[in-house]
Amino acid sequence: MNFRKLLSYLFLLSTLFSILISPAASAKNLRWSSAGDATTQDPHGQDESFTKSINNLVYERLIQPGKDMSPTAWLATSWKNTSPTKWVVTLRKNVKFQDGSLFTADDVVFSFERAAKSRQFKSYAIPAGVPRKIDDYTVEFTTPVAMPTTVINLGEIPIMNKKWAEKNNAIAPQDFSTKEITYASRNAMGTGPYRLIAYEPGIKITHQKNTDWWGLKEGRFESNIDTLEYRPIASAATRMAALKSGELDFVLDPSPQEIAQLKQDSRLKVWEGEETRVISIALDQARDELLFSDVKGKNPFKDKRVRQALYQAIDINAIQKQIMRGLSIPTAIATANPKGEGITSALEKRLPLDPAAAQKLLADAGYPNGFGFTLHCPNDRYVNDEKICVALAAMWAKIGIKATIETMPKAQYFQRTPKREFSACMQGWGDNNRDAMFTLKPVLHSVSQSGYGEANYGNFKNAELDALIEKAEIEMDAKARQTLINQAVELVQKEVLVIPLHRQVIPWVSRANVSLIHRSDNKFAPLWAQIK
């Protein structure tokens, strides 16, 4: 072999070696699981955290949280306030949907208008303002009044392809509460880093890396994960057995009871962090006769004394220690992230555990022997959700309250909660925006046509509270706005409109060779995950 041929041969070997060690060649398949399933593929169909995390793989937003949860320019490259009620958003160019069509202002206008018709997303889309296309890569949003949360609202709406939606008769958002099935609820096509390959409800969801994703050129894809296989597995024992055997790489929701043991297993790694989510109990305060109750012709929950009795019968420390195994932070504030939201720490004081006082409150309200009702809970959504509800029933039994526990998978549960079909129910509410308005407005304001109160599952109405929330929503002075927010939180506490329990400390568990970014929104972000 002459020298020139030898050089050619060495060059060929070098090229092959480079290919073998390239990111594409080292791409991995990550198999992950949790108890529940994504409820829909329609990005405007269900405002539920886990479902949104699945949808986020395909559908992107104008502004998205980065690794540290800070707002990051995404499909928008910039935004500016041109007047008190107008925001101009500049869009990223040369972005393609996964069918090859270009992303433009038409898709943004369509998506915001579509989301404004959604039961789940109108509380974000409507306050973002009326969208107007200026040119292919510029959209103007106009609000009725100046809004301090406009930029946050702009980052809450997933962007769909207008032509794809029109072609597939998906112009209107899915009405998840009616069990509606649409093309968009079973298929997906966005601009995101992953493509939906297969959606088999209750069995498996498969995504594959989008090799045409705009973020690749900017180095935003920091992962070697080529495909994602999500498998819903209801049994915690089965999930963990699959992880330990190597059938899974990552479990989103291990049982808190196992965490100490899992930390001792060299094959595994535990990831922990506080979640920006509050777990509460919502009580029907609207009906004249309570559903699923042995009280006829009346609704005990309309009486503050009854609500307070239930609250003061709860041993929150026992729940924290015995059920959550320390992986919860008891709270008196019914918002997702009080510290980040600037809420005064003076309000973080729960009503004391006092069964005797609770019994007196019940007697004063006309129920000396207690009464019965049904508490509805999911069994695959929040950490130990069913166990918490069973524990509450046992605590309430000590004051004469007979609570029947009825649990169901979240797919069924979240179809019923928007219709307010329950006497009492568990509610988990989280946001990643560090602004109390995103709990106050959808959860604690009364129901209105403009999108307020969509998640007010107790269906209560307090005119003073509504006024405080509405004033805070448009107050541009930060100090004055915080005062209004604090007053609203204090009023919720005073009237016991909901019963707050705790914020979750979320443990994840993976195989030891998996590297993850654990964010406070409890959403798996494969962009920053690696398999060694």
XYZ file of C-alpha atoms in Angstrom, residues 24-510:
487
model
C -26.365 11.212 16.628
C -24.663 7.828 16.932
C -24.751 7.936 20.742
C -28.413 8.871 20.809
C -30.435 6.960 23.360
C -33.956 5.761 24.018
C -35.328 6.865 27.406
C -38.171 4.869 28.918
C -40.076 6.617 31.680
C -43.241 6.238 33.694
C -45.655 7.607 36.290
C -49.033 6.550 37.649
C -51.237 8.542 35.290
C -51.474 9.195 31.597
C -51.628 12.325 29.475
C -55.293 13.105 29.061
C -55.143 14.717 25.607
C -52.783 15.802 22.830
C -54.756 19.005 22.183
C -52.488 21.740 23.581
C -55.526 23.879 24.503
C -57.617 20.992 25.778
C -56.434 20.449 29.348
C -54.550 22.788 31.690
C -53.112 19.965 33.785
C -49.430 19.948 34.578
C -48.453 16.451 33.469
C -50.513 16.601 30.271
C -48.924 19.966 29.499
C -45.459 18.480 30.011
C -46.224 15.883 27.340
C -47.713 18.471 24.998
C -44.675 20.726 25.507
C -42.501 18.187 23.722
C -44.294 19.021 20.478
C -45.927 22.424 21.017
C -43.853 25.474 21.909
C -44.725 28.895 23.286
C -43.565 32.424 22.635
C -41.784 32.553 26.000
C -40.822 29.448 27.986
C -39.057 28.720 31.294
C -35.402 27.856 31.008
C -33.337 25.475 33.113
C -33.665 27.727 36.165
C -37.353 28.521 35.422
C -36.512 32.059 34.268
C -38.586 33.368 31.299
C -36.683 32.646 28.094
C -37.259 33.915 24.555
C -38.474 30.964 22.531
C -40.746 31.327 19.482
C -40.594 35.038 20.238
C -37.200 36.722 20.063
C -38.298 39.925 21.786
C -41.325 41.789 23.134
C -41.835 45.417 24.043
C -44.515 47.556 25.640
C -45.258 50.265 23.039
C -48.049 51.826 25.113
C -49.749 50.975 28.423
C -52.159 48.619 26.628
C -50.096 47.398 23.668
C -47.325 44.836 23.406
C -45.455 44.110 20.183
C -43.922 40.650 19.879
C -41.210 39.840 17.335
C -41.271 36.223 16.190
C -38.394 33.892 15.425
C -37.774 33.408 11.707
C -36.979 30.189 9.841
C -38.911 28.026 12.295
C -40.708 25.076 10.745
C -43.622 23.018 11.898
C -43.025 19.302 11.792
C -44.828 19.038 8.454
C -42.275 21.409 6.923
C -44.498 24.505 6.811
C -43.151 27.815 8.104
C -44.209 29.253 11.462
C -45.635 32.787 11.055
C -47.763 35.406 12.776
C -50.897 33.740 11.372
C -50.254 30.742 13.626
C -49.794 32.942 16.700
C -53.003 34.882 16.100
C -54.901 31.652 15.434
C -53.528 29.957 18.565
C -54.401 32.815 20.908
C -57.879 33.127 19.409
C -58.376 29.363 19.703
C -57.144 29.287 23.317
C -59.499 32.172 24.180
C -62.378 29.787 23.407
C -60.976 27.056 25.630
C -62.515 26.370 29.018
C -59.004 25.616 30.263
C -56.859 28.315 28.635
C -59.032 31.391 28.262
C -57.897 32.696 31.651
C -54.459 33.169 30.018
C -55.411 33.979 26.426
C -58.012 36.672 27.090
C -55.821 38.750 29.465
C -52.938 38.480 26.972
C -54.969 40.791 24.769
C -56.430 40.806 21.280
C -53.769 39.615 18.806
C -53.242 41.410 15.479
C -50.803 40.468 12.724
C -48.582 43.362 11.709
C -46.444 41.320 9.333
C -45.365 37.685 9.023
C -43.074 37.951 12.036
C -44.681 40.621 14.194
C -47.837 40.430 16.313
C -49.409 43.184 18.375
C -51.454 42.376 21.492
C -53.917 44.962 22.823
C -55.411 44.730 26.310
C -58.409 46.765 27.553
C -56.282 48.210 30.368
C -52.652 48.026 31.429
C -51.916 44.550 32.799
C -48.876 43.714 34.981
C -49.019 40.021 33.955
C -49.246 40.404 30.181
C -45.798 38.956 29.487
C -46.620 35.923 31.645
C -49.897 35.400 29.779
C -48.075 35.647 26.456
C -45.925 32.715 27.528
C -48.805 30.427 28.505
C -50.344 29.642 25.107
C -48.989 26.730 23.015
C -48.711 27.582 19.323
C -50.532 25.428 16.769
C -50.301 25.339 12.994
C -53.360 27.155 11.676
C -53.454 25.288 8.346
C -53.028 21.891 10.031
C -55.905 22.644 12.406
C -58.124 23.807 9.551
C -57.261 20.778 7.419
C -58.098 18.366 10.246
C -61.274 20.069 11.499
C -59.566 21.116 14.732
C -60.238 24.844 14.638
C -62.078 24.709 17.969
C -60.303 23.504 21.108
C -61.319 20.151 22.507
C -63.917 20.304 25.285
C -62.286 17.764 27.555
C -65.063 17.893 30.165
C -67.563 16.390 27.686
C -65.231 13.495 26.779
C -65.001 14.933 23.259
C -62.534 13.181 20.966
C -61.039 15.218 18.118
C -58.221 14.828 15.634
C -56.108 17.220 17.713
C -56.769 15.268 20.909
C -55.179 12.147 19.385
C -52.561 13.683 17.079
C -49.987 16.466 17.379
C -47.898 18.579 15.059
C -45.960 21.551 16.365
C -42.558 23.224 16.147
C -41.018 21.493 19.157
C -37.896 19.371 19.716
C -39.829 16.091 19.608
C -42.406 14.611 17.249
C -45.345 12.522 18.428
C -44.892 9.060 16.887
C -47.582 7.085 18.694
C -50.279 7.842 21.246
C -51.856 4.752 22.748
C -53.914 5.982 25.743
C -53.269 3.924 28.829
C -50.442 2.002 27.129
C -47.642 4.105 25.680
C -46.720 7.494 24.221
C -43.719 7.616 21.905
C -41.819 10.729 20.809
C -38.833 11.008 18.501
C -36.271 13.769 18.176
C -37.215 16.394 15.600
C -34.073 16.620 13.479
C -35.387 19.808 11.835
C -35.953 21.628 15.110
C -34.821 25.251 14.968
C -33.118 24.984 18.378
C -30.544 22.470 17.128
C -28.634 25.172 15.278
C -28.508 27.285 18.433
C -27.232 24.449 20.601
C -30.394 24.273 22.687
C -30.650 20.504 22.397
C -28.303 19.438 25.187
C -29.451 15.835 25.251
C -28.440 12.566 23.633
C -31.979 11.202 23.895
C -33.345 10.348 20.480
C -36.617 8.690 21.473
C -38.881 8.896 24.502
C -41.223 6.102 25.532
C -43.705 6.974 28.250
C -45.627 4.151 29.906
C -48.377 4.852 32.456
C -48.138 2.259 35.236
C -50.738 2.610 37.995
C -48.982 0.416 40.567
C -46.072 2.075 42.360
C -44.588 -1.334 43.131
C -44.689 -2.318 39.476
C -43.125 0.986 38.375
C -40.265 0.619 40.797
C -39.700 -3.053 39.949
C -39.437 -2.065 36.278
C -36.920 0.669 37.134
C -34.776 -1.634 39.262
C -34.787 -4.348 36.615
C -33.703 -1.928 33.900
C -37.010 -1.962 31.977
C -37.411 1.747 32.808
C -34.860 4.545 33.026
C -36.845 7.102 35.005
C -39.883 7.227 37.325
C -41.525 10.593 37.905
C -43.482 9.660 41.041
C -41.911 7.085 43.344
C -43.623 6.449 46.663
C -42.278 8.736 49.438
C -42.208 5.687 51.716
C -39.438 4.198 49.553
C -37.176 7.216 49.139
C -34.812 6.498 52.035
C -34.299 2.937 50.777
C -33.893 4.027 47.163
C -31.104 6.417 48.161
C -29.108 3.410 49.344
C -29.369 1.622 45.985
C -26.221 2.291 43.919
C -28.097 1.437 40.713
C -30.429 4.399 41.199
C -30.356 8.130 41.767
C -32.952 10.201 43.666
C -33.660 13.768 42.538
C -35.522 16.045 44.973
C -36.946 19.557 44.940
C -39.868 21.614 46.200
C -42.707 21.927 43.713
C -44.581 25.175 43.139
C -47.937 23.546 43.826
C -50.444 23.722 46.651
C -52.675 20.781 47.598
C -56.055 21.828 49.022
C -59.568 20.602 49.685
C -62.353 22.370 47.795
C -65.858 22.415 49.306
C -69.116 23.021 47.403
C -70.492 26.295 48.743
C -73.024 26.975 45.984
C -75.711 24.291 45.971
C -78.645 24.600 48.326
C -78.470 20.856 48.926
C -75.144 19.100 49.138
C -74.562 16.244 46.714
C -73.535 12.822 48.038
C -74.557 13.742 51.595
C -76.965 12.485 54.240
C -78.010 16.086 54.903
C -81.162 16.859 52.926
C -82.476 20.286 52.018
C -79.318 22.073 53.199
C -75.672 22.543 52.357
C -73.478 22.434 55.495
C -70.474 23.784 53.599
C -72.158 27.159 53.167
C -71.528 27.662 56.871
C -68.046 28.930 57.679
C -68.174 27.149 61.039
C -68.465 23.775 59.301
C -65.573 24.539 56.963
C -63.457 25.662 59.900
C -64.366 22.530 61.857
C -63.068 20.337 59.032
C -59.885 22.413 58.896
C -59.228 22.234 62.657
C -59.749 18.473 62.725
C -56.816 17.928 60.329
C -53.525 16.828 61.870
C -51.300 18.220 59.114
C -48.123 17.159 60.918
C -49.279 13.538 60.933
C -49.910 13.762 57.194
C -46.454 15.216 56.665
C -44.648 12.626 58.786
C -46.634 9.432 58.306
C -48.001 9.717 54.767
C -45.639 12.102 53.003
C -42.581 10.905 54.951
C -41.383 14.489 55.274
C -41.813 15.253 51.564
C -44.325 18.052 52.067
C -44.387 21.569 53.465
C -47.585 22.308 55.440
C -49.125 25.628 54.478
C -51.853 28.046 55.447
C -51.765 29.866 52.115
C -53.803 28.560 49.193
C -51.477 29.797 46.437
C -48.788 27.837 44.635
C -45.619 29.678 45.654
C -46.108 32.220 48.487
C -42.422 33.092 48.891
C -41.904 33.647 45.187
C -45.174 35.548 44.991
C -44.080 37.978 47.697
C -46.896 37.063 50.083
C -46.129 38.140 53.636
C -44.845 35.321 55.834
C -47.174 36.495 58.607
C -50.012 34.749 56.739
C -48.222 31.399 56.831
C -49.963 30.315 60.035
C -52.435 27.445 59.973
C -55.491 27.212 62.171
C -54.479 24.978 65.091
C -55.408 21.323 65.319
C -58.244 21.306 67.872
C -60.827 18.495 67.624
C -62.743 19.827 70.651
C -63.079 23.270 69.072
C -64.087 21.589 65.804
C -66.868 19.640 67.527
C -68.170 22.826 69.141
C -68.171 24.591 65.775
C -70.226 21.739 64.305
C -72.667 21.860 67.213
C -73.029 25.636 66.895
C -73.746 25.167 63.186
C -76.526 22.685 63.973
C -74.642 19.406 63.462
C -73.848 18.147 66.987
C -73.692 14.568 65.711
C -71.843 15.449 62.542
C -73.013 14.415 59.074
C -71.880 12.429 56.068
C -70.566 13.427 52.647
C -68.312 12.067 49.895
C -64.780 13.297 49.292
C -63.662 12.695 45.704
C -59.961 12.352 44.958
C -57.667 11.300 42.121
C -55.572 8.210 42.710
C -52.802 8.796 40.171
C -52.091 12.515 40.075
C -50.618 13.959 43.283
C -48.143 12.418 45.694
C -50.083 9.930 47.838
C -53.364 11.567 46.842
C -55.587 8.625 47.768
C -53.748 7.983 51.045
C -54.135 11.620 52.062
C -57.873 11.486 51.471
C -58.222 8.279 53.494
C -56.281 9.921 56.337
C -58.540 12.989 56.220
C -61.612 10.771 56.526
C -60.132 9.133 59.630
C -59.377 12.519 61.205
C -62.831 13.872 60.461
C -64.415 10.743 61.924
C -63.045 11.816 65.317
C -65.395 14.825 65.284
C -68.404 12.904 63.988
C -67.964 13.571 60.270
C -68.524 10.487 58.121
C -66.582 11.068 54.909
C -66.843 8.420 52.211
C -63.779 8.370 49.966
C -64.262 7.847 46.246
C -61.161 7.836 44.052
C -60.621 7.594 40.321
C -57.892 8.028 37.656
C -57.121 11.608 36.754
C -58.476 11.213 33.215
C -61.931 10.670 34.689
C -61.404 13.044 37.609
C -60.446 16.037 35.481
C -63.460 15.541 33.234
C -65.719 15.971 36.256
C -64.030 18.693 38.317
C -64.647 21.531 35.794
C -68.350 20.650 35.918
C -68.248 20.904 39.726
C -69.888 17.542 40.232
C -68.437 16.940 43.705
C -69.425 17.896 47.252
C -65.778 18.026 48.236
C -62.632 17.224 46.301
C -58.865 17.370 46.396
C -57.337 20.103 44.276
C -53.723 20.514 43.308
C -52.769 23.813 41.740
C -49.344 24.811 40.485
C -47.817 27.493 38.333
C -44.292 28.412 37.366
C -44.821 32.146 37.088
C -44.126 33.470 40.584
C -47.297 35.531 40.538
C -50.244 34.910 42.865
C -52.687 36.115 40.229
C -52.362 32.743 38.517
C -53.977 31.103 41.535
C -56.204 33.940 42.726
C -57.897 34.481 39.394
C -58.681 30.924 38.206
C -59.082 29.199 41.593
C -60.294 31.737 44.156
C -62.337 34.271 42.159
C -65.982 33.441 41.512
C -66.933 31.954 38.146
C -67.464 34.467 35.337
C -67.806 34.497 31.575
C -64.483 36.287 31.188
C -62.534 33.291 32.435
C -62.307 34.038 36.143
C -62.924 31.133 38.487
C -62.612 28.339 35.935
C -60.928 26.167 38.577
C -63.034 27.370 41.523
C -64.315 23.870 42.271
C -66.091 25.008 45.449
C -68.021 27.475 43.270
C -67.990 30.044 46.078
C -68.578 33.731 45.541
C -67.229 36.442 47.813
C -67.782 39.935 46.442
C -65.033 41.501 48.569
C -62.520 38.884 47.421
C -63.514 39.291 43.773
C -62.994 43.050 44.022
C -59.514 42.639 45.542
C -58.458 40.194 42.824
C -59.788 42.385 40.024
C -58.006 45.443 41.411
C -54.739 43.546 41.816
C -54.950 42.232 38.258
C -54.630 45.723 36.778
C -52.614 47.492 39.476
C -49.289 48.532 37.938
C -47.701 49.802 41.153
C -45.883 46.759 42.545
C -46.194 47.724 46.222
C -49.883 48.573 46.010
C -50.506 45.379 44.024
C -48.771 43.226 46.645
C -50.910 44.783 49.360
C -54.064 43.832 47.445
C -52.778 40.285 46.936
C -51.980 39.909 50.643
C -55.453 41.192 51.545
C -57.038 38.682 49.165
C -55.053 35.783 50.655
C -55.964 36.898 54.172
C -59.672 37.025 53.258
C -59.545 33.487 51.834
C -58.082 32.364 55.153
C -60.551 34.309 57.274
C -63.563 32.845 55.471
C -62.006 29.355 55.124
C -63.053 29.311 51.462
C -60.683 26.399 50.830
C -58.690 24.154 53.164
C -54.993 24.303 52.237
C -52.878 21.278 53.127
C -49.311 21.447 51.849
C -46.857 21.955 49.038
C -45.220 18.862 47.656
C -41.509 18.116 47.798
C -41.116 16.068 44.662
C -38.751 13.111 44.467
C -37.833 11.620 41.105
C -35.873 8.402 40.716
C -33.772 7.365 37.733
